[in-house]
Coordinates of C-alpha atoms in Angstrom, one line a residue:
M1 CA 159.0 98.2 61.1
Q2 CA 162.7 98.3 60.2
K3 CA 164.8 101.1 61.7
E4 CA 166.2 102.2 58.4
Q5 CA 162.7 102.9 57.1
W6 CA 162.2 105.7 59.6
Q7 CA 164.7 108.4 59.3
R8 CA 164.5 112.0 60.5
E9 CA 164.7 114.9 58.2
T10 CA 168.1 116.4 57.6
P11 CA 169.1 116.9 61.3
W12 CA 168.0 120.1 63.0
E13 CA 166.2 121.5 60.0
K14 CA 163.3 122.2 62.3
L15 CA 162.9 121.8 66.1
H16 CA 161.1 119.0 67.7
E17 CA 159.5 118.6 71.1
E18 CA 160.0 115.3 72.9
C19 CA 156.5 113.9 73.7
G20 CA 152.9 114.3 74.3
V21 CA 151.2 112.5 77.2
F22 CA 147.6 111.6 78.0
G23 CA 145.7 109.7 80.7
I24 CA 142.1 109.0 81.5
Y25 CA 140.5 107.4 84.5
D26 CA 136.9 106.4 84.9
A27 CA 136.1 104.2 87.9
T28 CA 132.6 103.5 86.6
N29 CA 133.7 101.9 83.4
K30 CA 131.2 104.0 81.4
T31 CA 133.8 105.6 79.2
N32 CA 135.6 103.9 76.3
V33 CA 139.0 104.9 77.6
V34 CA 140.8 103.3 74.6
Q35 CA 138.8 105.3 72.0
K36 CA 139.2 108.5 73.9
T37 CA 143.0 108.0 74.3
Y38 CA 143.3 107.2 70.6
M39 CA 141.5 110.4 69.7
A40 CA 143.6 112.4 72.1
L41 CA 146.8 111.1 70.6
Y42 CA 145.7 112.5 67.3
A43 CA 145.4 115.9 68.9
L44 CA 148.9 115.5 70.4
Q45 CA 150.5 114.1 67.2
H46 CA 152.4 117.3 66.7
R47 CA 154.4 116.8 69.8
G48 CA 155.8 113.5 68.7
Q49 CA 155.8 111.7 65.4
E50 CA 158.3 108.9 65.7
S51 CA 156.3 106.4 67.9
C52 CA 153.2 106.2 70.0
G53 CA 151.5 103.8 72.3
I54 CA 148.5 103.1 74.5
A55 CA 148.4 101.1 77.8
V56 CA 145.1 100.0 79.4
N57 CA 144.7 99.1 83.0
N58 CA 141.7 96.9 83.9
N59 CA 141.6 96.2 87.6
G60 CA 145.4 95.8 87.7
A61 CA 145.8 93.8 84.5
V62 CA 147.5 95.8 81.8
S63 CA 147.4 95.5 78.0
L64 CA 149.8 97.5 75.9
H65 CA 150.4 98.3 72.2
K66 CA 153.1 100.6 70.9
D67 CA 155.3 100.9 67.8
L68 CA 157.2 103.2 65.6
G69 CA 155.0 105.4 63.4
L70 CA 152.1 107.8 63.5
V71 CA 148.9 107.2 65.4
P72 CA 146.9 105.9 62.5
D73 CA 149.7 103.6 61.3
V74 CA 150.4 102.1 64.7
F75 CA 146.7 101.5 65.7
T76 CA 144.5 99.5 63.5
R77 CA 140.9 98.6 64.5
E78 CA 142.3 95.2 65.5
H79 CA 144.9 96.7 67.8
L80 CA 142.4 99.0 69.5
D81 CA 140.0 96.1 70.0
G82 CA 142.8 93.9 71.3
L83 CA 143.5 96.4 74.1
G84 CA 140.2 95.6 75.6
S85 CA 138.5 97.8 78.1
G86 CA 139.4 99.2 81.5
Q87 CA 139.2 102.0 84.0
I88 CA 142.5 103.7 83.1
A89 CA 144.3 104.3 79.8
I90 CA 147.6 106.1 79.2
G91 CA 148.8 107.3 75.8
H92 CA 152.0 108.7 74.5
T93 CA 153.4 110.2 71.3
R94 CA 157.2 110.4 71.1
Y95 CA 160.0 112.3 69.4
S96 CA 163.3 111.0 70.7
T97 CA 165.6 113.4 72.4
T98 CA 167.3 110.9 74.6
G99 CA 167.5 107.5 73.1
H100 CA 167.1 106.6 69.4
P101 CA 163.9 105.9 67.5
Y102 CA 163.8 102.2 68.2
R103 CA 160.6 100.3 69.0
F104 CA 161.8 99.4 72.5
N105 CA 162.1 103.1 73.3
A106 CA 158.4 103.7 72.5
Q107 CA 156.2 104.6 75.4
P108 CA 154.3 104.1 77.7
L109 CA 156.7 101.9 79.6
L110 CA 155.4 98.9 81.6
S111 CA 157.3 97.8 84.7
R112 CA 156.4 94.5 86.3
H113 CA 156.9 94.4 90.0
F114 CA 155.6 92.4 93.0
K115 CA 154.0 95.6 94.2
G116 CA 152.0 95.9 90.9
L117 CA 152.2 96.7 87.3
M118 CA 153.3 100.4 86.8
V119 CA 152.7 102.2 83.5
L120 CA 154.6 105.4 82.9
A121 CA 154.5 108.1 80.1
H122 CA 157.0 111.0 80.2
N123 CA 157.4 114.3 78.5
G124 CA 160.6 116.2 79.2
N125 CA 164.3 115.5 79.8
L126 CA 166.3 115.0 83.0
I127 CA 169.7 116.7 83.5
N128 CA 171.1 114.1 85.9
T129 CA 170.2 110.9 84.0
A130 CA 173.8 109.7 83.8
E131 CA 174.3 110.0 87.6
L132 CA 171.0 108.3 88.4
K133 CA 171.6 105.5 86.0
S134 CA 175.1 104.9 87.3
N135 CA 173.8 104.7 90.9
L136 CA 171.1 102.3 89.9
E137 CA 173.4 100.0 87.9
H138 CA 175.8 99.8 90.8
K139 CA 172.8 98.4 92.8
G140 CA 172.3 95.7 90.2
I141 CA 169.4 97.3 88.2
T142 CA 169.6 96.7 84.5
F143 CA 168.0 98.7 81.7
Q144 CA 166.1 97.6 78.5
T145 CA 165.9 101.0 76.8
T146 CA 168.2 103.9 76.1
T147 CA 165.8 106.6 77.5
D148 CA 165.8 108.7 80.6
T149 CA 162.1 107.6 81.1
E150 CA 163.2 104.2 82.2
V151 CA 165.6 105.8 84.7
I152 CA 162.7 107.7 86.1
S153 CA 160.7 104.5 86.3
S154 CA 163.5 102.8 88.2
V155 CA 164.0 105.6 90.6
I156 CA 160.3 105.5 91.5
I157 CA 160.2 101.7 91.9
E158 CA 163.3 101.9 94.1
Q159 CA 161.4 104.2 96.4
W160 CA 158.2 102.2 96.1
L161 CA 160.0 99.3 97.8
Q162 CA 160.4 101.4 100.9
T163 CA 156.9 103.0 101.0
E164 CA 153.3 101.8 101.0
T165 CA 151.9 103.7 98.1
L166 CA 152.9 104.7 94.6
E167 CA 152.2 108.4 95.3
A168 CA 154.5 108.3 98.3
A169 CA 157.2 106.8 96.2
V170 CA 156.8 109.5 93.5
E171 CA 156.9 112.2 96.2
I172 CA 160.3 110.9 97.4
A173 CA 161.6 110.2 93.9
M174 CA 161.1 113.8 93.0
F175 CA 163.8 114.8 95.4
H176 CA 166.2 112.9 93.1
L177 CA 164.9 113.8 89.7
K178 CA 166.4 117.0 88.2
G179 CA 165.2 118.6 85.0
A180 CA 162.0 118.5 83.0
Y181 CA 159.3 115.9 83.5
S182 CA 155.6 115.8 83.1
L183 CA 154.5 112.3 83.9
V184 CA 151.3 110.2 83.8
L185 CA 151.4 106.9 85.8
S186 CA 149.0 104.2 86.7
C187 CA 149.0 101.2 89.0
D188 CA 146.1 99.1 90.1
D189 CA 143.2 101.4 90.6
K190 CA 144.8 104.8 90.5
M191 CA 146.3 107.2 88.1
L192 CA 148.9 109.9 88.9
A193 CA 149.9 113.1 87.0
V194 CA 153.2 114.7 88.0
R195 CA 154.9 117.9 86.9
D196 CA 158.4 118.9 87.8
P197 CA 158.9 121.8 90.3
Y198 CA 159.8 124.2 87.5
G199 CA 156.9 123.3 85.3
F200 CA 159.1 123.2 82.2
R201 CA 156.6 121.2 80.2
P202 CA 152.8 121.7 80.3
L203 CA 150.3 119.4 81.9
C204 CA 146.6 120.0 82.5
L205 CA 143.6 118.4 84.2
G206 CA 140.2 117.8 82.6
R207 CA 136.9 116.2 83.2
M208 CA 134.3 114.4 81.1
G209 CA 131.3 113.1 83.0
D210 CA 132.6 110.6 85.6
A211 CA 136.0 110.5 83.9
W212 CA 139.1 112.5 84.9
L213 CA 141.8 113.2 82.3
V214 CA 145.3 114.7 82.1
A215 CA 147.0 115.9 78.9
S216 CA 150.1 117.8 77.7
E217 CA 147.8 120.3 76.1
S218 CA 144.2 121.5 76.5
C219 CA 143.5 120.9 72.9
A220 CA 143.6 117.1 73.5
L221 CA 140.8 117.5 76.1
E222 CA 138.6 119.7 73.9
C223 CA 139.0 117.4 70.9
I224 CA 137.4 114.5 72.8
G225 CA 134.6 116.6 74.4
A226 CA 136.2 117.0 77.8
D227 CA 136.2 120.2 79.9
F228 CA 139.5 121.8 80.8
V229 CA 139.7 122.1 84.6
R230 CA 143.1 123.7 85.3
D231 CA 146.8 123.4 84.7
I232 CA 148.6 121.1 87.0
K233 CA 150.9 123.2 89.2
P234 CA 154.7 122.9 89.0
G235 CA 155.8 120.3 91.6
E236 CA 152.2 119.0 92.0
I237 CA 151.3 115.3 92.2
V238 CA 147.6 114.7 91.3
V239 CA 146.3 111.3 92.4
I240 CA 143.1 110.2 90.8
D241 CA 141.3 107.3 92.3
K242 CA 137.7 106.2 93.0
K243 CA 137.2 109.3 95.2
G244 CA 138.3 111.6 92.4
P245 CA 141.5 113.8 92.3
H246 CA 143.5 115.0 95.2
S247 CA 146.9 116.7 95.3
I248 CA 150.2 116.3 97.0
T249 CA 152.0 119.6 97.1
T250 CA 155.2 118.9 98.9
H251 CA 157.2 120.1 95.9
C252 CA 155.0 123.1 94.9
G253 CA 156.2 126.7 95.4
K254 CA 159.8 125.7 95.6
T255 CA 160.6 127.8 92.5
E256 CA 159.2 130.7 90.5
G257 CA 158.6 128.4 87.5
G258 CA 160.3 127.8 84.2
I259 CA 157.7 127.1 81.6
C260 CA 159.4 126.7 78.2
I261 CA 158.7 129.9 76.2
F262 CA 159.0 128.1 73.0
E263 CA 155.8 126.2 73.8
Y264 CA 154.1 129.4 72.9
C265 CA 156.3 130.2 69.9
Y266 CA 156.2 126.9 68.2
F267 CA 155.4 123.6 70.0
A268 CA 151.9 123.9 71.3
R269 CA 148.8 123.9 69.0
P270 CA 147.3 127.3 68.6
D271 CA 144.0 126.1 70.1
S272 CA 145.7 125.2 73.4
T273 CA 145.8 127.3 76.5
I274 CA 148.9 127.0 78.7
E275 CA 149.1 128.6 82.1
G276 CA 146.2 130.8 81.3
V277 CA 147.6 132.0 78.0
S278 CA 146.0 131.3 74.7
V279 CA 148.8 130.1 72.4
H280 CA 147.0 131.6 69.4
K281 CA 146.8 135.0 71.1
S282 CA 150.5 134.8 72.1
R283 CA 151.5 134.3 68.5
L284 CA 149.3 137.1 67.3
R285 CA 151.2 139.3 69.8
A286 CA 154.5 138.2 68.5
G287 CA 153.5 139.2 65.0
R288 CA 152.2 142.6 66.1
L289 CA 155.5 143.2 67.9
L290 CA 157.5 142.2 64.9
A291 CA 155.5 144.7 62.8
Q292 CA 156.3 147.4 65.3
D293 CA 160.0 146.7 65.4
Y294 CA 160.5 145.8 61.7
P295 CA 158.1 147.7 59.5
V296 CA 158.5 147.4 55.7
E297 CA 156.6 148.4 52.6
A298 CA 155.0 145.3 51.2
D299 CA 152.0 143.9 49.4
V300 CA 151.1 140.8 51.3
V301 CA 151.9 139.0 54.6
I302 CA 152.1 135.2 54.7
G303 CA 152.9 132.6 57.3
V304 CA 154.9 129.4 57.0
P305 CA 152.5 126.6 58.1
D306 CA 151.7 125.8 60.8
S307 CA 153.2 127.9 63.6
G308 CA 154.0 130.9 61.5
V309 CA 150.4 131.5 60.4
D310 CA 149.2 133.1 63.7
A311 CA 152.2 135.4 63.8
A312 CA 151.5 136.4 60.2
L313 CA 148.0 137.4 61.1
G314 CA 149.3 139.5 63.9
Y315 CA 151.8 141.2 61.7
A316 CA 149.1 141.9 59.1
Q317 CA 146.7 143.3 61.7
E318 CA 149.3 145.7 63.1
S319 CA 150.9 146.8 59.8
G320 CA 147.7 147.0 57.7
I321 CA 149.3 145.0 55.0
P322 CA 146.8 142.4 53.7
Y323 CA 147.2 138.8 54.9
G324 CA 147.3 136.1 52.2
V325 CA 147.6 132.3 52.1
G326 CA 151.1 131.9 50.7
F327 CA 151.7 128.2 51.0
I328 CA 149.8 125.0 50.6
K329 CA 151.0 122.2 52.9
N330 CA 151.0 118.6 52.2
R331 CA 149.1 117.2 55.2
Y332 CA 150.1 113.7 54.5
I333 CA 153.8 114.2 55.0
A334 CA 154.9 114.0 58.6
R335 CA 158.0 115.2 60.3
T336 CA 159.4 111.7 59.9
F337 CA 158.9 109.8 56.7
I338 CA 160.7 107.5 54.3
Q339 CA 163.6 109.3 52.7
P340 CA 165.8 106.7 51.0
T341 CA 168.2 109.0 49.3
Q342 CA 170.1 112.1 50.2
S343 CA 168.5 114.0 47.3
Q344 CA 165.1 113.3 48.7
R345 CA 166.0 114.5 52.1
E346 CA 167.4 117.7 50.6
N347 CA 164.1 118.3 48.7
S348 CA 161.9 117.5 51.6
V349 CA 160.8 121.1 52.0
K350 CA 159.5 121.1 48.4
I351 CA 157.5 117.9 49.1
K352 CA 155.9 119.5 52.2
L353 CA 155.3 123.1 50.9
N354 CA 154.2 124.6 47.7
A355 CA 153.8 128.4 47.2
L356 CA 150.5 129.7 46.0
R357 CA 151.6 131.7 43.0
E358 CA 148.4 133.7 42.8
T359 CA 149.2 135.2 46.3
V360 CA 152.9 135.9 45.8
S361 CA 153.7 136.4 42.1
G362 CA 154.9 139.9 41.4
K363 CA 154.4 140.9 45.1
R364 CA 156.6 142.2 47.9
V365 CA 156.1 139.5 50.5
V366 CA 156.5 139.5 54.3
M367 CA 157.0 135.9 55.4
L368 CA 156.6 134.9 59.1
D369 CA 158.2 131.8 60.5
D370 CA 158.8 130.5 64.0
S371 CA 162.5 130.0 64.0
I372 CA 165.8 129.6 62.1
V373 CA 168.0 126.7 63.2
R374 CA 170.6 125.9 60.6
G375 CA 169.1 128.1 58.0
T376 CA 168.9 125.4 55.3
T377 CA 165.1 125.2 55.5
S378 CA 164.5 128.9 55.5
K379 CA 166.7 129.3 52.4
R380 CA 164.8 126.6 50.5
I381 CA 161.4 128.1 51.4
V382 CA 162.6 131.5 50.1
E383 CA 163.7 129.8 46.9
I384 CA 160.2 128.4 46.6
L385 CA 158.8 131.9 46.9
R386 CA 161.2 133.3 44.4
A387 CA 160.4 130.6 41.9
A388 CA 156.7 131.4 42.3
G389 CA 157.4 135.0 41.3
A390 CA 157.8 136.8 44.6
K391 CA 159.5 140.2 43.8
E392 CA 160.8 140.8 47.4
V393 CA 160.9 138.5 50.4
H394 CA 161.1 140.0 53.9
L395 CA 161.5 137.4 56.6
R396 CA 160.3 137.9 60.2
I397 CA 161.0 135.3 62.9
A398 CA 158.6 135.0 65.9
A399 CA 161.5 134.1 68.2
P400 CA 165.0 135.4 69.0
P401 CA 168.1 133.7 67.4
F402 CA 168.9 130.2 68.8
K403 CA 172.4 130.3 70.3
Y404 CA 172.5 127.7 73.1
P405 CA 171.4 124.1 73.6
C406 CA 168.2 123.2 75.5
Y407 CA 168.5 120.6 78.3
F408 CA 164.8 120.2 79.0
G409 CA 163.2 118.3 76.0
T410 CA 163.7 120.4 72.9
D411 CA 165.9 119.5 69.9
V412 CA 168.2 122.5 69.7
D413 CA 171.4 121.5 67.9
R414 CA 175.0 121.9 69.2
P415 CA 175.9 125.6 69.4
E416 CA 178.5 125.3 66.7
N417 CA 175.8 124.1 64.2
L418 CA 173.3 126.9 64.9
I419 CA 173.5 129.5 62.2
A420 CA 173.1 132.4 64.6
N421 CA 176.4 131.4 66.1
K422 CA 178.2 131.2 62.8
V423 CA 176.8 134.0 60.7
P424 CA 176.5 137.7 61.9
L425 CA 172.9 138.8 61.8
D426 CA 173.7 141.5 59.2
K427 CA 175.0 138.8 56.9
L428 CA 172.3 136.2 57.6
A429 CA 169.7 137.8 55.4
E430 CA 172.0 137.6 52.4
Q431 CA 172.9 134.0 53.1
I432 CA 169.2 133.0 53.3
G433 CA 168.3 135.0 50.3
V434 CA 165.9 137.5 51.8
D435 CA 165.7 141.3 51.3
S436 CA 165.4 141.9 55.0
L437 CA 165.4 139.9 58.3
G438 CA 164.0 140.6 61.7
Y439 CA 163.9 138.5 64.9
L440 CA 161.5 138.9 67.8
K441 CA 163.3 140.6 70.7
A442 CA 163.7 138.5 73.8
E443 CA 162.7 141.5 75.9
H444 CA 159.2 141.1 74.4
F445 CA 158.6 137.6 76.0
P446 CA 156.7 139.0 79.0
K447 CA 154.2 140.6 76.6
L448 CA 153.6 137.3 74.9
I449 CA 152.5 135.6 78.1
E450 CA 151.3 138.5 80.3
E451 CA 148.5 136.4 81.8
C452 CA 151.0 133.7 82.9
G453 CA 151.8 133.7 86.6
L454 CA 155.1 131.8 86.1
K455 CA 158.5 132.8 85.1
Y456 CA 159.7 131.2 81.9
C457 CA 162.8 129.4 80.5
E458 CA 164.6 131.1 77.6
G459 CA 167.9 129.3 77.9
C460 CA 168.2 128.3 74.2
F461 CA 168.1 132.0 73.4
S462 CA 170.0 133.6 76.2
G463 CA 172.0 130.8 77.8
K464 CA 170.4 131.6 81.2
Y465 CA 168.7 128.5 82.6
P466 CA 166.5 128.2 85.7
V467 CA 168.7 125.4 87.0
P468 CA 172.5 124.7 86.7
V469 CA 173.1 122.5 83.6
P470 CA 175.9 120.2 82.6
K471 CA 178.6 121.4 80.3
Q472 CA 179.7 119.8 77.0
Q473 CA 176.9 117.3 76.8
Y474 CA 174.8 117.5 73.7
K475 CA 173.0 115.0 71.5
D476 CA 175.4 112.2 70.9
Q477 CA 173.7 109.6 73.0
E478 CA 175.8 106.7 71.9
K479 CA 179.0 108.5 72.8
Y480 CA 177.8 109.9 76.1
N481 CA 175.4 107.1 77.1
F482 CA 172.4 108.8 78.7
S483 CA 174.1 112.2 78.6
I484 CA 171.8 115.2 78.3
S485 CA 170.4 115.3 74.8
E486 CA 168.7 118.7 75.0

């Protein structure tokens, strides 16, 4: 696949999350781990649509296939059969936040070492990558990719040289890794699941017969018939071997948590549960709160697929305004697809969404969406509604305005490119072309996740981060060379 064939949409039109990770271990060899991983990656496709991969561990021998593209494009029947069978499989779907969308940046990463073959899949983003990479390079370590994931792998291997087990190496390495990381690793006859001490990115544990599984979201477990067991705790290392899972909790309880609040607003699938909170229920609450704060006389409430739909249902339930299906989404268009000309990139919204005229024509419409980044996409969606005959369009956003960069695995653009930093809120409605505009108030976040026992990270909205973050490092990876991209 040539690099120029895979181009992102016009930058920062919509947000993207870095990755989805999955792992399965069955010491009995009764489970087709390749098939289950393939199915799980389908369920996690929303978390990364640039590349994907599967690695299979069979008694220490590893087979790996990965490439640019969506899950069904990368894995043919021949590829899946070629992976063979084994006790452990690790899968990954990627959207690049550090490193560019090249094939060599696809995951899982395979490291060959005299202590064994280590497979690693990573979701998140470190904030001290440049420092770690510089230290490693001065020790003679070279790098084959442009991702922080390889830096994590190198830090772990460096510690592995001085310890007896992989889990001991990971335990020490975590003292050096700063930022967001949910990891799945395998070596020989064991699989590890690791979550950073703040728990920025989700990671959960499941079971299916004799097999144990870990995944970024619970929906991946349910989609393959596995039972959700629990969320992996922030700072926890779960080691799964022939005896089953056991935990190393050295790094647990060091913080009050920092789960990304935007997992609930946008990233996660609505059928997932994260830290005891139903994502669907969280979005319903957001819609209800928006109806309370920004009531309006209207004829129909609609949601922008997919993450705006649940909030629209909540708004309709609270306001009493009927809910309607306002858009038809082209399910065969992904977040990354071939866009050979600028005009096609500019019209990508029209390719993806079409207004249902029967729902909106002649109506006063309340439209729910998850966010506004640059404002370009929102404006085009409003134009689509107007062209379909909508008499009024009232926009409600199920998140506060984006004003600050994210350093932990989310594509939030440079502050100067965020429309909330350039256009006063009272002028933004006019610029987008809506009759009224209302954002979710940040003070409502605790109500969205009231069952969650962790604090949350809202840095991209408030500029307040759970950990100190670097300054003046954004998304120009080539310029900054492993600088923080989120």
